[in-house]
Short mmCIF file of C-alpha atoms in Angstrom, two decimals:
data_model
loop_
_atom_site.label_atom_id
_atom_site.label_comp_id
_atom_site.label_asym_id
_atom_site.label_seq_id
_atom_site.Cartn_x
_atom_site.Cartn_y
_atom_site.Cartn_z
CA MET A 84 4.06 21.39 -19.65
CA SER A 85 6.52 18.54 -20.01
CA ASP A 86 9.71 18.61 -17.96
CA GLN A 87 11.57 16.96 -20.84
CA THR A 88 13.87 18.68 -23.33
CA THR A 89 15.77 17.29 -26.29
CA ASP A 90 19.40 18.15 -27.03
CA VAL A 91 20.93 18.40 -30.51
CA ARG A 92 21.72 14.67 -30.54
CA GLY A 93 18.07 13.76 -29.90
CA ALA A 94 18.71 12.41 -26.41
CA VAL A 95 15.97 12.87 -23.84
CA GLU A 96 16.83 15.02 -20.85
CA SER A 97 14.56 15.83 -17.94
CA ASN A 98 14.34 16.71 -14.29
CA ASP A 99 12.32 13.56 -13.68
CA PRO A 100 13.00 12.50 -10.05
CA ARG A 101 12.74 8.87 -11.17
CA TRP A 102 16.09 9.21 -12.95
CA LEU A 103 19.01 8.26 -10.68
CA GLY A 104 21.74 8.46 -13.30
CA ASP A 105 23.20 11.79 -12.19
CA SER A 106 24.37 10.75 -8.72
CA ASP A 107 25.67 7.88 -6.59
CA VAL A 108 22.89 5.42 -7.33
CA MET A 109 23.06 3.57 -4.03
CA ASP A 110 22.75 6.71 -1.90
CA ALA A 111 20.55 8.86 -4.15
CA ALA A 112 17.26 9.88 -2.56
CA LEU A 113 14.38 7.92 -4.09
CA PRO A 114 11.27 9.84 -5.22
CA ALA A 115 8.68 10.36 -2.49
CA GLU A 116 6.08 8.23 -4.30
CA PHE A 117 8.56 5.38 -4.69
CA GLN A 118 9.58 5.61 -1.03
CA ALA A 119 5.95 5.48 0.08
CA ALA A 120 5.01 2.48 -2.09
CA MET A 121 8.15 0.47 -1.37
CA GLY A 122 8.11 1.35 2.33
CA ALA A 123 4.47 0.30 2.69
CA PHE A 124 5.20 -3.02 0.97
CA LEU A 125 8.43 -3.82 2.84
CA GLY A 126 7.09 -2.67 6.20
CA GLU A 127 9.77 -0.07 6.85
CA ASP A 128 11.01 3.18 5.37
CA VAL A 129 13.20 2.84 2.29
CA GLU A 130 14.86 6.09 1.26
CA THR A 131 17.64 4.81 -1.02
CA LEU A 132 18.51 1.77 -3.11
CA ASP A 133 21.02 0.90 -0.40
CA GLY A 134 18.17 0.68 2.11
CA TRP A 135 16.09 -1.36 -0.33
CA VAL A 136 18.94 -3.86 -0.75
CA ASP A 137 19.35 -4.13 3.03
CA ARG A 138 15.67 -5.05 3.42
CA LEU A 139 15.84 -7.71 0.68
CA ARG A 140 18.92 -9.20 2.35
CA GLU A 141 16.98 -9.43 5.61
CA LEU A 142 14.37 -11.56 3.84
CA THR A 143 17.03 -14.06 2.75
CA GLY A 144 18.87 -14.07 6.06
CA GLY A 145 21.92 -12.46 4.48
CA SER A 146 23.32 -12.23 1.00
CA ILE A 147 21.39 -13.55 -1.98
CA GLY A 148 22.79 -16.73 -3.53
CA VAL A 149 22.10 -18.62 -6.74
CA ALA A 150 19.20 -20.51 -5.13
CA GLU A 151 17.42 -17.24 -4.28
CA LEU A 152 17.49 -15.89 -7.84
CA CYS A 153 14.27 -15.81 -9.91
CA HIS A 154 14.89 -18.99 -11.90
CA ALA A 155 12.40 -19.88 -14.64
CA ASP A 156 11.23 -23.42 -15.42
CA SER A 157 11.20 -22.73 -19.16
CA GLU A 158 12.88 -20.43 -21.66
CA THR A 159 12.39 -16.69 -21.13
CA PRO A 160 13.75 -13.57 -22.85
CA HIS A 161 16.04 -13.09 -19.83
CA ARG A 162 19.01 -15.40 -19.94
CA ALA A 163 22.59 -15.70 -18.77
CA THR A 164 25.38 -17.80 -20.21
CA MET A 165 28.29 -18.70 -17.94
CA ASN A 166 31.00 -21.26 -18.61
CA GLY A 167 28.91 -22.74 -21.43
CA ASP A 168 25.76 -23.16 -19.31
CA THR A 169 22.61 -21.12 -19.96
CA TYR A 170 20.25 -19.99 -17.21
CA HIS A 171 16.77 -18.53 -17.75
CA PHE A 172 15.32 -16.06 -15.27
CA GLN A 173 12.02 -14.33 -14.65
CA CYS A 174 13.94 -11.07 -14.16
CA PHE A 175 16.87 -10.00 -16.33
CA TYR A 176 18.79 -8.43 -13.44
CA ASP A 177 19.34 -11.84 -11.89
CA ALA A 178 21.60 -12.58 -14.85
CA VAL A 179 23.70 -9.55 -13.88
CA ALA A 180 23.75 -10.61 -10.23
CA LEU A 181 24.97 -14.07 -11.24
CA ALA A 182 28.35 -12.59 -12.19
CA SER A 183 28.80 -11.22 -8.67
CA ILE A 184 27.60 -14.39 -6.98
CA GLU A 185 29.83 -16.75 -8.95
CA ASP A 186 32.71 -14.30 -9.47
CA GLU A 187 32.69 -15.24 -13.15
CA PRO A 188 31.99 -13.40 -16.44
CA VAL A 189 28.38 -13.76 -17.61
CA ASP A 190 26.88 -12.97 -21.02
CA VAL A 191 23.42 -11.48 -20.57
CA ARG A 192 20.62 -11.25 -23.11
CA THR A 193 17.25 -9.71 -22.40
CA GLU A 194 14.40 -7.89 -24.12
CA SER A 195 12.71 -4.62 -23.28
CA PRO A 196 8.91 -4.50 -22.87
CA ASP A 197 8.76 -3.41 -26.54
CA GLY A 198 10.91 -6.33 -27.68
CA ASP A 199 14.22 -4.49 -28.15
CA VAL A 200 17.18 -6.78 -27.53
CA ILE A 201 19.73 -5.64 -24.94
CA THR A 202 22.92 -7.57 -24.33
CA ALA A 203 25.61 -7.15 -21.72
CA ARG A 204 28.85 -8.64 -20.53
CA ALA A 205 28.77 -8.75 -16.73
CA THR A 206 31.95 -9.48 -14.81
CA PRO A 207 32.80 -9.25 -11.10
CA ASN A 208 34.12 -5.75 -11.87
CA GLY A 209 31.27 -4.21 -13.84
CA VAL A 210 28.98 -4.34 -16.86
CA GLU A 211 29.39 -3.39 -20.52
CA ALA A 212 26.03 -3.02 -22.27
CA THR A 213 24.84 -2.92 -25.87
CA PRO A 214 23.44 -0.48 -26.77
CA VAL A 215 25.71 1.75 -24.70
CA ASP A 216 22.76 3.94 -23.65
CA ALA A 217 20.87 0.97 -22.17
CA VAL A 218 18.87 1.69 -19.03
CA THR A 219 17.59 -0.48 -16.19
CA SER A 220 14.56 0.12 -14.00
CA PHE A 221 13.62 -0.92 -10.47
CA GLY A 222 10.11 -0.67 -9.08
CA VAL A 223 7.25 -2.01 -7.03
CA ALA A 224 3.61 -2.59 -7.90
CA ALA A 225 1.29 0.14 -6.67
CA GLU A 226 -0.44 -0.85 -3.43
CA ALA A 227 1.50 -4.14 -3.27
CA SER A 228 1.08 -6.11 -0.06
CA PRO A 229 2.37 -9.41 1.39
CA SER A 230 0.35 -12.53 0.59
CA GLY A 231 0.26 -13.76 4.19
CA GLU A 232 0.99 -12.62 7.72
CA GLY A 233 4.64 -11.88 6.98
CA LEU A 234 6.61 -10.67 4.01
CA THR A 235 8.47 -13.41 2.13
CA LEU A 236 11.11 -13.32 -0.58
CA GLY A 237 8.47 -14.72 -2.94
CA ASP A 238 6.20 -11.76 -2.14
CA ALA A 239 9.07 -9.38 -2.88
CA TYR A 240 9.83 -11.02 -6.20
CA GLY A 241 6.16 -10.97 -7.20
CA ALA A 242 5.79 -7.25 -6.50
CA ILE A 243 9.23 -6.10 -7.68
CA CYS A 244 10.51 -8.36 -10.49
CA PRO A 245 7.89 -7.32 -13.09
CA TYR A 246 9.29 -3.79 -12.91
CA VAL A 247 12.99 -4.64 -13.14
CA LYS A 248 13.46 -4.15 -16.87
CA ALA A 249 16.09 -3.21 -19.43
CA PHE A 250 15.56 -0.60 -22.13
CA PRO A 251 17.63 0.55 -25.10
CA ASP A 252 17.64 4.12 -23.78
CA ARG A 253 16.10 6.49 -21.26
CA ALA A 254 13.31 7.61 -23.58
CA ALA A 255 12.10 4.01 -23.90
CA TYR A 256 12.02 3.68 -20.11
CA GLU A 257 10.06 6.90 -19.65
CA ALA A 258 7.49 5.85 -22.26
CA TRP A 259 7.00 2.49 -20.50
CA ALA A 260 6.95 3.96 -16.99
CA SER A 261 4.01 6.18 -17.89
CA THR A 262 1.90 3.10 -18.71
CA VAL A 263 2.45 0.80 -15.70
CA ASP A 264 0.63 0.73 -12.37
CA ALA A 265 3.82 0.88 -10.35
CA GLU A 266 6.35 3.24 -8.84
CA THR A 267 9.67 2.98 -10.66
CA VAL A 268 13.12 4.53 -10.92
CA ALA A 269 15.77 4.14 -13.61
CA LEU A 270 19.50 4.50 -14.16
CA PRO A 271 22.08 3.57 -16.79
CA LEU A 272 22.42 -0.20 -16.91
CA THR A 273 26.18 0.07 -16.42
CA ASP A 274 25.66 2.21 -13.29
CA GLY A 275 23.37 -0.38 -11.72
CA PHE A 276 26.12 -2.92 -11.08
CA PRO A 277 26.65 -1.80 -7.44
CA VAL A 278 23.07 -2.90 -6.73
CA ALA A 279 23.92 -6.46 -7.76
CA GLY A 280 27.14 -6.35 -5.77
CA ALA A 281 25.35 -5.15 -2.64
CA LEU A 282 22.75 -7.90 -2.91
CA VAL A 283 25.33 -10.68 -2.88
CA GLU A 284 28.25 -9.31 -0.83
#
C-alpha cells in the first residue's frame, strides 16, 4: 500500500522519510539508507545535511568558493545571471550558492529531469522560486566510491551532482526518485537556502 495521500487541492502528501520539508532541514535526521550510502562514500557517518556540508568543506580545506563550483565548459540547462554575466553549471544548486559566495542577487534558471523550467531569484538573504512549490533534491549514487586512494572534491561532485535537481513540485521529485539508482532526499527549494549558506560561510 502506498504511503501517499492526496488532499483536496491535489497536492501529494506522504510520510516518506526522504522528505525534509517539515523540519529544520540542516538538523533533520536523514533516512537510514541515505546515511549508509553517503557515509560509505564520504568515509564517515553523515546523519544530517549539516554533517554532509561539514564533510564537503573538509574536502575544499574550508568554505567553497567560486572556483570550486561545478562550472561547465559549454551551455547547460543550469545557469545563473549576475550583474549581467551568465554562468553555466553542471549542477543547478551552484547557481544558488553563487548568491551566497558573491553576496549579490542571482537569477537562476534550470530544468527538471522531465524538462520543466524552474526559475529563482537568489539573494544573500534567501530564495524566491517559480513555481512556488518547486522542490530541490540532494543525493548520492548507490555504492559510490572514490576514484583513487583518497576522496577528492571531484569524486564528490561526480557522485552527488547528478542527484541535485530541481522539480516543479514534490510529486515530480517522488516520481523521479523512484527511477534512479541513488539515495536521495528532498525539500522545498526555498527551504534549501541554508545549505548553500553553510557551504560558503
